[in-house]
Amino acid sequence: MVTIAAGCGDKAAPVTEPETAVADEETLLFEDTVAFPEGVDENLKLLDPLADDWRSETLHERAKKVLALLFERLSSGEALDSDDLLAADFETATLLRPDSLESLYTGEGITVHSFEGEGEAGSRKQLQRLLSSAFTPFDEATAHAHFKIVSVDIADAERFETTVLVHIDGKNGQGLVQQNMRWTVEWSAAPDDEQVRIRNMRSRRFEEIVLANPLFVELTNHVFGKVASYRDDFLEGAGDHRNRVDRLLGSPFLGMQGLALGDANGDGIDDVYVPFHAGVANRLFLRKPDGTIADASRRSRIDYLENTPSALLIDLDNDGDQDLAFGTDRGVGLARNRGGAAFGPPRVFPPSTVGEIYSLSAADPDLDGDLDVYPSRYGSGGILGAFPTPYHDANNGARNIYLENDEGRFIEKTEELGFAENNQRFSLASVWDDFDADGRLDLYVANDFGRNNLYRNEGERFRDVAGEFQAEDMAAGMGVSAADFDADGDVDLYITNMFSSAGLRIVPQADRFMDGTNRDVHRHYERHARGNTLLENQGGGRFKDITDHAGVAVGGWGWGASWLDINNDGLQDIYAPNGFLTNRDPEDI
């Protein structure tokens, strides 16, 4: 039986009133323990699209159920010619897996085939063969299907059309198989919208990847399984920690912590430092030659209990070993490595303005031989402390800072070096590289809720040239990674943003979205929902957005994607993690 997953984050369920909610162990935040501010109850009811008659979302819910039933029938081999799937005026469908596929790539145990456009079409009598074709490459009971409806275009009271992104993965005799498809599905709707049925189904794009062997192997339990702190702190959810730490330390339920890689004990093997929220000790895991790890947090004296969203293992005093720089609510901390992962007491350098530090990047842009640090910050009151205004181009976040390294001391030079320009965004990540190939390191900053920054190094000062160089990427910036993916000698950018199928469905409805007002900003909201961005360097640090052409927008609820050569062919690939809080539905976020 195929497993069906229908549209993460799109499920509209009736809202239970807080005073009558029943807490269960699968619920992250128990509603009966939450005191909602005035007016929130009414807003929560609007999560159900039926509450305010948002027809496209009502039709989306109906269509999603029919598509889930369709996949269930396809996997079991049941007949598809039935009234609970097809409209009485059903016309045609196309072959989901075309016979003539174009070969895109073959090498290192990987083959990729694709097809653009519509393949063979047929009537209701050919439906079983046409649609079942998608499942022919898979062994029985191995396929997992996932789909998202990304547009609902209403023609009239009885007809509408959807665009559906479909992903199927599983196994066969050749190895692992993954299919990515884009469908256009036309529907008939009953007068009350209670029932919708398929009129036409067309596959517009098909891609199939076959791997002879898995690219990666899960080794988490082998590496961490015997370490008590891993079992105690990592295998429990944020909800467990939330109820075990003093609420004066803040709420940890968002889990906005990163990690640092570096050789802490000088044995030539990279180790892992994992920051935690306040009340849970940060962890230093030293890697052994056999691949397992040892918890050295306490004896290394860097098991801080303070909220630590970010950290770096880097040599800040030029003595040849990796020191620890870490961000806290109070500023940037520095703990010097005295050798063998024995760290001295930390010094904290408070910035001139308030704001929690969410990430750190380090480089030597002034070429004085030591590493300076750029801390990125978000809202001035923490991750939930400030509402971005305006939402699509917010300019009321906390100010980022530039810390110059002066023989192990940090001196703030944000204003002096030009980093104060356009510096009140909701920043989450930054990366240093020489984007204009002039021999000087520049800085790119990814910002949530609006434009990003590209600070060009002009010698004595930096200047934000993101708009001038077509690099603003006005979206929901979560992360950024730099590499020369096209091997043309300059550095390109992949920016992690949020992808929202609900946003792509709702925002284009100009007469309904925002009650039809502020139409000049609708395109910004639609861009906000598109997903990740690939900026190709055109030379001299001027960029071109080639995301759609490259097919790399849909990365889910994305965070920090990275470039790496996964298959050792000399070309940079993308690893794009995604996800957020999991509640009752394991397929939901």
JSON list of C-alpha atoms in Angstrom, two decimals, residues 51-254:
[
{"chain": "A", "resi": 51, "resn": "ALA", "atom": "CA", "xyz": [-15.55, 30.06, 8.41]},
{"chain": "A", "resi": 52, "resn": "ASP", "atom": "CA", "xyz": [-15.17, 33.09, 6.14]},
{"chain": "A", "resi": 53, "resn": "ASP", "atom": "CA", "xyz": [-16.21, 31.52, 2.82]},
{"chain": "A", "resi": 54, "resn": "TRP", "atom": "CA", "xyz": [-12.80, 31.51, 1.18]},
{"chain": "A", "resi": 55, "resn": "ARG", "atom": "CA", "xyz": [-13.91, 29.39, -1.74]},
{"chain": "A", "resi": 56, "resn": "SER", "atom": "CA", "xyz": [-10.52, 28.52, -3.23]},
{"chain": "A", "resi": 57, "resn": "GLU", "atom": "CA", "xyz": [-9.40, 27.00, 0.07]},
{"chain": "A", "resi": 58, "resn": "THR", "atom": "CA", "xyz": [-12.66, 25.11, 0.46]},
{"chain": "A", "resi": 59, "resn": "LEU", "atom": "CA", "xyz": [-12.19, 23.67, -3.01]},
{"chain": "A", "resi": 60, "resn": "HIS", "atom": "CA", "xyz": [-8.58, 22.90, -2.14]},
{"chain": "A", "resi": 61, "resn": "GLU", "atom": "CA", "xyz": [-9.70, 20.82, 0.84]},
{"chain": "A", "resi": 62, "resn": "ARG", "atom": "CA", "xyz": [-12.22, 18.92, -1.29]},
{"chain": "A", "resi": 63, "resn": "ALA", "atom": "CA", "xyz": [-9.74, 18.32, -4.12]},
{"chain": "A", "resi": 64, "resn": "LYS", "atom": "CA", "xyz": [-7.04, 17.15, -1.72]},
{"chain": "A", "resi": 65, "resn": "LYS", "atom": "CA", "xyz": [-9.30, 14.37, -0.44]},
{"chain": "A", "resi": 66, "resn": "VAL", "atom": "CA", "xyz": [-10.10, 13.20, -3.96]},
{"chain": "A", "resi": 67, "resn": "LEU", "atom": "CA", "xyz": [-6.43, 13.13, -4.95]},
{"chain": "A", "resi": 68, "resn": "ALA", "atom": "CA", "xyz": [-5.54, 11.18, -1.81]},
{"chain": "A", "resi": 69, "resn": "LEU", "atom": "CA", "xyz": [-8.22, 8.64, -2.74]},
{"chain": "A", "resi": 70, "resn": "LEU", "atom": "CA", "xyz": [-6.85, 8.51, -6.29]},
{"chain": "A", "resi": 71, "resn": "PHE", "atom": "CA", "xyz": [-3.35, 7.63, -5.07]},
{"chain": "A", "resi": 72, "resn": "GLU", "atom": "CA", "xyz": [-4.77, 5.02, -2.72]},
{"chain": "A", "resi": 73, "resn": "ARG", "atom": "CA", "xyz": [-6.62, 3.36, -5.61]},
{"chain": "A", "resi": 74, "resn": "LEU", "atom": "CA", "xyz": [-3.54, 3.55, -7.86]},
{"chain": "A", "resi": 75, "resn": "SER", "atom": "CA", "xyz": [-1.37, 1.82, -5.27]},
{"chain": "A", "resi": 76, "resn": "SER", "atom": "CA", "xyz": [-3.86, -0.97, -4.63]},
{"chain": "A", "resi": 77, "resn": "GLY", "atom": "CA", "xyz": [-4.76, -1.54, -8.27]},
{"chain": "A", "resi": 78, "resn": "GLU", "atom": "CA", "xyz": [-8.42, -0.76, -7.67]},
{"chain": "A", "resi": 79, "resn": "ALA", "atom": "CA", "xyz": [-10.56, 0.58, -10.49]},
{"chain": "A", "resi": 80, "resn": "LEU", "atom": "CA", "xyz": [-10.32, 4.31, -11.13]},
{"chain": "A", "resi": 81, "resn": "ASP", "atom": "CA", "xyz": [-13.48, 4.63, -13.23]},
{"chain": "A", "resi": 82, "resn": "SER", "atom": "CA", "xyz": [-15.75, 5.52, -10.32]},
{"chain": "A", "resi": 83, "resn": "ASP", "atom": "CA", "xyz": [-18.11, 8.34, -9.47]},
{"chain": "A", "resi": 84, "resn": "ASP", "atom": "CA", "xyz": [-16.25, 9.28, -6.29]},
{"chain": "A", "resi": 85, "resn": "LEU", "atom": "CA", "xyz": [-13.22, 10.24, -8.40]},
{"chain": "A", "resi": 86, "resn": "LEU", "atom": "CA", "xyz": [-14.40, 11.24, -11.87]},
{"chain": "A", "resi": 87, "resn": "ALA", "atom": "CA", "xyz": [-16.94, 13.80, -13.02]},
{"chain": "A", "resi": 88, "resn": "ALA", "atom": "CA", "xyz": [-19.84, 12.70, -15.22]},
{"chain": "A", "resi": 89, "resn": "ASP", "atom": "CA", "xyz": [-18.37, 14.91, -17.96]},
{"chain": "A", "resi": 90, "resn": "PHE", "atom": "CA", "xyz": [-14.83, 13.52, -17.57]},
{"chain": "A", "resi": 91, "resn": "GLU", "atom": "CA", "xyz": [-12.89, 14.17, -20.77]},
{"chain": "A", "resi": 92, "resn": "THR", "atom": "CA", "xyz": [-9.29, 12.99, -20.80]},
{"chain": "A", "resi": 93, "resn": "ALA", "atom": "CA", "xyz": [-6.06, 12.22, -18.97]},
{"chain": "A", "resi": 94, "resn": "THR", "atom": "CA", "xyz": [-2.45, 12.01, -20.11]},
{"chain": "A", "resi": 95, "resn": "LEU", "atom": "CA", "xyz": [0.13, 9.32, -19.50]},
{"chain": "A", "resi": 96, "resn": "LEU", "atom": "CA", "xyz": [1.69, 10.19, -16.14]},
{"chain": "A", "resi": 97, "resn": "ARG", "atom": "CA", "xyz": [4.99, 8.48, -16.95]},
{"chain": "A", "resi": 98, "resn": "PRO", "atom": "CA", "xyz": [5.69, 9.14, -20.66]},
{"chain": "A", "resi": 99, "resn": "ASP", "atom": "CA", "xyz": [7.23, 6.38, -22.76]},
{"chain": "A", "resi": 100, "resn": "SER", "atom": "CA", "xyz": [9.84, 8.61, -24.38]},
{"chain": "A", "resi": 101, "resn": "LEU", "atom": "CA", "xyz": [11.99, 10.14, -21.64]},
{"chain": "A", "resi": 102, "resn": "GLU", "atom": "CA", "xyz": [14.95, 12.43, -22.30]},
{"chain": "A", "resi": 103, "resn": "SER", "atom": "CA", "xyz": [18.19, 11.41, -20.60]},
{"chain": "A", "resi": 104, "resn": "LEU", "atom": "CA", "xyz": [19.60, 14.31, -18.56]},
{"chain": "A", "resi": 105, "resn": "TYR", "atom": "CA", "xyz": [22.38, 12.70, -16.56]},
{"chain": "A", "resi": 106, "resn": "THR", "atom": "CA", "xyz": [24.11, 9.34, -16.17]},
{"chain": "A", "resi": 107, "resn": "GLY", "atom": "CA", "xyz": [27.06, 8.68, -13.91]},
{"chain": "A", "resi": 108, "resn": "GLU", "atom": "CA", "xyz": [28.26, 7.42, -10.52]},
{"chain": "A", "resi": 109, "resn": "GLY", "atom": "CA", "xyz": [25.22, 5.18, -10.07]},
{"chain": "A", "resi": 110, "resn": "ILE", "atom": "CA", "xyz": [22.74, 7.97, -10.84]},
{"chain": "A", "resi": 111, "resn": "THR", "atom": "CA", "xyz": [20.46, 8.34, -13.84]},
{"chain": "A", "resi": 112, "resn": "VAL", "atom": "CA", "xyz": [18.05, 11.21, -14.45]},
{"chain": "A", "resi": 113, "resn": "HIS", "atom": "CA", "xyz": [15.32, 11.30, -17.12]},
{"chain": "A", "resi": 114, "resn": "SER", "atom": "CA", "xyz": [12.71, 13.96, -17.81]},
{"chain": "A", "resi": 115, "resn": "PHE", "atom": "CA", "xyz": [9.83, 14.95, -20.06]},
{"chain": "A", "resi": 116, "resn": "GLU", "atom": "CA", "xyz": [8.36, 18.40, -20.65]},
{"chain": "A", "resi": 117, "resn": "GLY", "atom": "CA", "xyz": [4.85, 18.93, -21.99]},
{"chain": "A", "resi": 118, "resn": "GLU", "atom": "CA", "xyz": [1.93, 16.54, -22.41]},
{"chain": "A", "resi": 119, "resn": "GLY", "atom": "CA", "xyz": [2.36, 12.90, -23.28]},
{"chain": "A", "resi": 120, "resn": "GLU", "atom": "CA", "xyz": [-0.14, 10.45, -24.73]},
{"chain": "A", "resi": 121, "resn": "ALA", "atom": "CA", "xyz": [-3.77, 11.33, -23.95]},
{"chain": "A", "resi": 122, "resn": "GLY", "atom": "CA", "xyz": [-6.72, 9.00, -23.59]},
{"chain": "A", "resi": 123, "resn": "SER", "atom": "CA", "xyz": [-10.33, 8.74, -22.59]},
{"chain": "A", "resi": 124, "resn": "ARG", "atom": "CA", "xyz": [-12.01, 7.25, -19.56]},
{"chain": "A", "resi": 125, "resn": "LYS", "atom": "CA", "xyz": [-11.48, 3.74, -20.94]},
{"chain": "A", "resi": 126, "resn": "GLN", "atom": "CA", "xyz": [-7.68, 4.18, -20.97]},
{"chain": "A", "resi": 127, "resn": "LEU", "atom": "CA", "xyz": [-7.56, 5.86, -17.57]},
{"chain": "A", "resi": 128, "resn": "GLN", "atom": "CA", "xyz": [-6.25, 2.86, -15.62]},
{"chain": "A", "resi": 129, "resn": "ARG", "atom": "CA", "xyz": [-3.24, 2.42, -17.91]},
{"chain": "A", "resi": 130, "resn": "LEU", "atom": "CA", "xyz": [-2.50, 6.13, -18.23]},
{"chain": "A", "resi": 131, "resn": "LEU", "atom": "CA", "xyz": [-2.46, 6.88, -14.52]},
{"chain": "A", "resi": 132, "resn": "SER", "atom": "CA", "xyz": [-1.00, 3.59, -13.29]},
{"chain": "A", "resi": 133, "resn": "SER", "atom": "CA", "xyz": [2.06, 4.25, -15.45]},
{"chain": "A", "resi": 134, "resn": "ALA", "atom": "CA", "xyz": [3.55, 6.42, -12.70]},
{"chain": "A", "resi": 135, "resn": "PHE", "atom": "CA", "xyz": [3.81, 3.41, -10.40]},
{"chain": "A", "resi": 136, "resn": "THR", "atom": "CA", "xyz": [5.32, 0.96, -12.88]},
{"chain": "A", "resi": 137, "resn": "PRO", "atom": "CA", "xyz": [8.98, 1.58, -11.84]},
{"chain": "A", "resi": 138, "resn": "PHE", "atom": "CA", "xyz": [8.30, 0.73, -8.19]},
{"chain": "A", "resi": 139, "resn": "ASP", "atom": "CA", "xyz": [8.33, -2.59, -6.39]},
{"chain": "A", "resi": 140, "resn": "GLU", "atom": "CA", "xyz": [5.04, -3.45, -4.75]},
{"chain": "A", "resi": 141, "resn": "ALA", "atom": "CA", "xyz": [4.31, -1.69, -1.43]},
{"chain": "A", "resi": 142, "resn": "THR", "atom": "CA", "xyz": [7.42, 0.52, -1.50]},
{"chain": "A", "resi": 143, "resn": "ALA", "atom": "CA", "xyz": [6.12, 3.74, -3.06]},
{"chain": "A", "resi": 144, "resn": "HIS", "atom": "CA", "xyz": [5.46, 6.84, -0.99]},
{"chain": "A", "resi": 145, "resn": "ALA", "atom": "CA", "xyz": [3.44, 9.59, -2.67]},
{"chain": "A", "resi": 146, "resn": "HIS", "atom": "CA", "xyz": [3.29, 13.21, -1.58]},
{"chain": "A", "resi": 147, "resn": "PHE", "atom": "CA", "xyz": [1.50, 16.07, -3.27]},
{"chain": "A", "resi": 148, "resn": "LYS", "atom": "CA", "xyz": [0.80, 19.77, -2.85]},
{"chain": "A", "resi": 149, "resn": "ILE", "atom": "CA", "xyz": [-1.84, 21.84, -4.58]},
{"chain": "A", "resi": 150, "resn": "VAL", "atom": "CA", "xyz": [-0.14, 25.16, -5.38]},
{"chain": "A", "resi": 151, "resn": "SER", "atom": "CA", "xyz": [-2.89, 26.94, -7.32]},
{"chain": "A", "resi": 152, "resn": "VAL", "atom": "CA", "xyz": [-6.67, 26.99, -7.47]},
{"chain": "A", "resi": 153, "resn": "ASP", "atom": "CA", "xyz": [-8.07, 28.94, -10.44]},
{"chain": "A", "resi": 154, "resn": "ILE", "atom": "CA", "xyz": [-11.84, 29.27, -10.35]},
{"chain": "A", "resi": 155, "resn": "ALA", "atom": "CA", "xyz": [-13.52, 29.48, -13.77]},
{"chain": "A", "resi": 156, "resn": "ASP", "atom": "CA", "xyz": [-17.14, 29.68, -12.60]},
{"chain": "A", "resi": 157, "resn": "ALA", "atom": "CA", "xyz": [-19.54, 28.15, -10.09]},
{"chain": "A", "resi": 158, "resn": "GLU", "atom": "CA", "xyz": [-19.10, 24.66, -11.54]},
{"chain": "A", "resi": 159, "resn": "ARG", "atom": "CA", "xyz": [-15.50, 24.49, -12.77]},
{"chain": "A", "resi": 160, "resn": "PHE", "atom": "CA", "xyz": [-12.02, 25.15, -11.41]},
{"chain": "A", "resi": 161, "resn": "GLU", "atom": "CA", "xyz": [-8.42, 24.15, -12.18]},
{"chain": "A", "resi": 162, "resn": "THR", "atom": "CA", "xyz": [-5.53, 23.22, -9.90]},
{"chain": "A", "resi": 163, "resn": "THR", "atom": "CA", "xyz": [-1.78, 22.92, -10.30]},
{"chain": "A", "resi": 164, "resn": "VAL", "atom": "CA", "xyz": [-0.41, 19.97, -8.32]},
{"chain": "A", "resi": 165, "resn": "LEU", "atom": "CA", "xyz": [3.19, 19.17, -7.43]},
{"chain": "A", "resi": 166, "resn": "VAL", "atom": "CA", "xyz": [3.62, 15.40, -7.03]},
{"chain": "A", "resi": 167, "resn": "HIS", "atom": "CA", "xyz": [6.53, 13.48, -5.55]},
{"chain": "A", "resi": 168, "resn": "ILE", "atom": "CA", "xyz": [6.72, 9.66, -5.48]},
{"chain": "A", "resi": 169, "resn": "ASP", "atom": "CA", "xyz": [9.66, 7.69, -4.14]},
{"chain": "A", "resi": 170, "resn": "GLY", "atom": "CA", "xyz": [10.33, 4.02, -3.54]},
{"chain": "A", "resi": 171, "resn": "LYS", "atom": "CA", "xyz": [12.46, 1.04, -4.58]},
{"chain": "A", "resi": 172, "resn": "ASN", "atom": "CA", "xyz": [12.86, -1.34, -7.50]},
{"chain": "A", "resi": 173, "resn": "GLY", "atom": "CA", "xyz": [15.38, -3.88, -8.75]},
{"chain": "A", "resi": 174, "resn": "GLN", "atom": "CA", "xyz": [17.73, -1.12, -9.93]},
{"chain": "A", "resi": 175, "resn": "GLY", "atom": "CA", "xyz": [17.81, 0.69, -6.58]},
{"chain": "A", "resi": 176, "resn": "LEU", "atom": "CA", "xyz": [15.98, 3.77, -5.34]},
{"chain": "A", "resi": 177, "resn": "VAL", "atom": "CA", "xyz": [13.53, 5.67, -7.55]},
{"chain": "A", "resi": 178, "resn": "GLN", "atom": "CA", "xyz": [12.17, 9.20, -7.18]},
{"chain": "A", "resi": 179, "resn": "GLN", "atom": "CA", "xyz": [9.66, 10.94, -9.44]},
{"chain": "A", "resi": 180, "resn": "ASN", "atom": "CA", "xyz": [8.84, 14.66, -9.49]},
{"chain": "A", "resi": 181, "resn": "MET", "atom": "CA", "xyz": [5.80, 15.78, -11.47]},
{"chain": "A", "resi": 182, "resn": "ARG", "atom": "CA", "xyz": [3.65, 18.82, -12.15]},
{"chain": "A", "resi": 183, "resn": "TRP", "atom": "CA", "xyz": [0.02, 18.18, -13.02]},
{"chain": "A", "resi": 184, "resn": "THR", "atom": "CA", "xyz": [-2.82, 20.36, -14.20]},
{"chain": "A", "resi": 185, "resn": "VAL", "atom": "CA", "xyz": [-6.15, 19.00, -12.96]},
{"chain": "A", "resi": 186, "resn": "GLU", "atom": "CA", "xyz": [-9.52, 20.40, -14.03]},
{"chain": "A", "resi": 187, "resn": "TRP", "atom": "CA", "xyz": [-12.48, 19.81, -11.75]},
{"chain": "A", "resi": 188, "resn": "SER", "atom": "CA", "xyz": [-16.25, 19.89, -11.70]},
{"chain": "A", "resi": 189, "resn": "ALA", "atom": "CA", "xyz": [-17.87, 21.21, -8.53]},
{"chain": "A", "resi": 190, "resn": "ALA", "atom": "CA", "xyz": [-21.35, 20.64, -7.15]},
{"chain": "A", "resi": 191, "resn": "PRO", "atom": "CA", "xyz": [-23.38, 23.82, -6.54]},
{"chain": "A", "resi": 192, "resn": "ASP", "atom": "CA", "xyz": [-22.65, 23.76, -2.80]},
{"chain": "A", "resi": 193, "resn": "ASP", "atom": "CA", "xyz": [-18.99, 22.77, -3.32]},
{"chain": "A", "resi": 194, "resn": "GLU", "atom": "CA", "xyz": [-19.56, 19.72, -1.14]},
{"chain": "A", "resi": 195, "resn": "GLN", "atom": "CA", "xyz": [-18.34, 17.45, -3.91]},
{"chain": "A", "resi": 196, "resn": "VAL", "atom": "CA", "xyz": [-15.63, 17.96, -6.51]},
{"chain": "A", "resi": 197, "resn": "ARG", "atom": "CA", "xyz": [-14.66, 15.48, -9.21]},
{"chain": "A", "resi": 198, "resn": "ILE", "atom": "CA", "xyz": [-11.88, 15.25, -11.83]},
{"chain": "A", "resi": 199, "resn": "ARG", "atom": "CA", "xyz": [-12.72, 16.36, -15.39]},
{"chain": "A", "resi": 200, "resn": "ASN", "atom": "CA", "xyz": [-9.25, 16.43, -16.94]},
{"chain": "A", "resi": 201, "resn": "MET", "atom": "CA", "xyz": [-5.78, 15.38, -15.76]},
{"chain": "A", "resi": 202, "resn": "ARG", "atom": "CA", "xyz": [-2.64, 16.42, -17.58]},
{"chain": "A", "resi": 203, "resn": "SER", "atom": "CA", "xyz": [0.99, 15.81, -16.66]},
{"chain": "A", "resi": 204, "resn": "ARG", "atom": "CA", "xyz": [2.99, 18.92, -17.63]},
{"chain": "A", "resi": 205, "resn": "ARG", "atom": "CA", "xyz": [6.43, 17.95, -16.37]},
{"chain": "A", "resi": 206, "resn": "PHE", "atom": "CA", "xyz": [7.98, 14.63, -15.38]},
{"chain": "A", "resi": 207, "resn": "GLU", "atom": "CA", "xyz": [11.37, 13.85, -13.84]},
{"chain": "A", "resi": 208, "resn": "GLU", "atom": "CA", "xyz": [12.68, 10.48, -12.67]},
{"chain": "A", "resi": 209, "resn": "ILE", "atom": "CA", "xyz": [15.87, 9.81, -10.72]},
{"chain": "A", "resi": 210, "resn": "VAL", "atom": "CA", "xyz": [17.22, 6.29, -10.16]},
{"chain": "A", "resi": 211, "resn": "LEU", "atom": "CA", "xyz": [20.02, 5.63, -7.66]},
{"chain": "A", "resi": 212, "resn": "ALA", "atom": "CA", "xyz": [21.86, 2.33, -7.67]},
{"chain": "A", "resi": 213, "resn": "ASN", "atom": "CA", "xyz": [22.66, 2.86, -3.97]},
{"chain": "A", "resi": 214, "resn": "PRO", "atom": "CA", "xyz": [21.64, 5.40, -1.32]},
{"chain": "A", "resi": 215, "resn": "LEU", "atom": "CA", "xyz": [23.69, 8.59, -1.40]},
{"chain": "A", "resi": 216, "resn": "PHE", "atom": "CA", "xyz": [23.73, 8.70, 2.40]},
{"chain": "A", "resi": 217, "resn": "VAL", "atom": "CA", "xyz": [23.42, 6.15, 5.19]},
{"chain": "A", "resi": 218, "resn": "GLU", "atom": "CA", "xyz": [21.76, 6.90, 8.54]},
{"chain": "A", "resi": 219, "resn": "LEU", "atom": "CA", "xyz": [24.43, 6.53, 11.28]},
{"chain": "A", "resi": 220, "resn": "THR", "atom": "CA", "xyz": [22.97, 8.67, 14.07]},
{"chain": "A", "resi": 221, "resn": "ASN", "atom": "CA", "xyz": [22.42, 5.82, 16.50]},
{"chain": "A", "resi": 222, "resn": "HIS", "atom": "CA", "xyz": [25.84, 4.31, 15.74]},
{"chain": "A", "resi": 223, "resn": "VAL", "atom": "CA", "xyz": [27.57, 7.63, 16.41]},
{"chain": "A", "resi": 224, "resn": "PHE", "atom": "CA", "xyz": [25.50, 9.04, 19.28]},
{"chain": "A", "resi": 225, "resn": "GLY", "atom": "CA", "xyz": [23.54, 6.10, 20.67]},
{"chain": "A", "resi": 226, "resn": "LYS", "atom": "CA", "xyz": [25.73, 5.37, 23.70]},
{"chain": "A", "resi": 227, "resn": "VAL", "atom": "CA", "xyz": [26.00, 8.98, 24.86]},
{"chain": "A", "resi": 228, "resn": "ALA", "atom": "CA", "xyz": [23.65, 9.78, 27.74]},
{"chain": "A", "resi": 229, "resn": "SER", "atom": "CA", "xyz": [23.31, 13.48, 26.91]},
{"chain": "A", "resi": 230, "resn": "TYR", "atom": "CA", "xyz": [22.16, 12.60, 23.39]},
{"chain": "A", "resi": 231, "resn": "ARG", "atom": "CA", "xyz": [19.44, 10.34, 24.75]},
{"chain": "A", "resi": 232, "resn": "ASP", "atom": "CA", "xyz": [18.40, 12.83, 27.41]},
{"chain": "A", "resi": 233, "resn": "ASP", "atom": "CA", "xyz": [18.49, 16.09, 25.42]},
{"chain": "A", "resi": 234, "resn": "PHE", "atom": "CA", "xyz": [18.25, 15.25, 21.71]},
{"chain": "A", "resi": 235, "resn": "LEU", "atom": "CA", "xyz": [15.63, 12.51, 21.63]},
{"chain": "A", "resi": 236, "resn": "GLU", "atom": "CA", "xyz": [13.08, 14.65, 23.46]},
{"chain": "A", "resi": 237, "resn": "GLY", "atom": "CA", "xyz": [11.06, 17.33, 21.72]},
{"chain": "A", "resi": 238, "resn": "ALA", "atom": "CA", "xyz": [11.00, 21.04, 22.45]},
{"chain": "A", "resi": 239, "resn": "GLY", "atom": "CA", "xyz": [7.75, 20.52, 24.33]},
{"chain": "A", "resi": 240, "resn": "ASP", "atom": "CA", "xyz": [9.52, 18.35, 26.90]},
{"chain": "A", "resi": 241, "resn": "HIS", "atom": "CA", "xyz": [12.21, 20.96, 27.49]},
{"chain": "A", "resi": 242, "resn": "ARG", "atom": "CA", "xyz": [9.62, 23.73, 27.59]},
{"chain": "A", "resi": 243, "resn": "ASN", "atom": "CA", "xyz": [8.03, 22.29, 30.70]},
{"chain": "A", "resi": 244, "resn": "ARG", "atom": "CA", "xyz": [11.34, 21.63, 32.49]},
{"chain": "A", "resi": 245, "resn": "VAL", "atom": "CA", "xyz": [13.06, 25.02, 32.41]},
{"chain": "A", "resi": 246, "resn": "ASP", "atom": "CA", "xyz": [12.20, 28.21, 34.22]},
{"chain": "A", "resi": 247, "resn": "ARG", "atom": "CA", "xyz": [9.93, 30.32, 32.03]},
{"chain": "A", "resi": 248, "resn": "LEU", "atom": "CA", "xyz": [11.96, 33.39, 33.01]},
{"chain": "A", "resi": 249, "resn": "LEU", "atom": "CA", "xyz": [14.69, 31.94, 30.79]},
{"chain": "A", "resi": 250, "resn": "GLY", "atom": "CA", "xyz": [12.41, 32.25, 27.77]},
{"chain": "A", "resi": 251, "resn": "SER", "atom": "CA", "xyz": [10.45, 29.78, 25.67]},
{"chain": "A", "resi": 252, "resn": "PRO", "atom": "CA", "xyz": [12.51, 27.11, 23.82]},
{"chain": "A", "resi": 253, "resn": "PHE", "atom": "CA", "xyz": [9.71, 25.72, 21.68]},
{"chain": "A", "resi": 254, "resn": "LEU", "atom": "CA", "xyz": [11.01, 27.18, 18.41]}
]
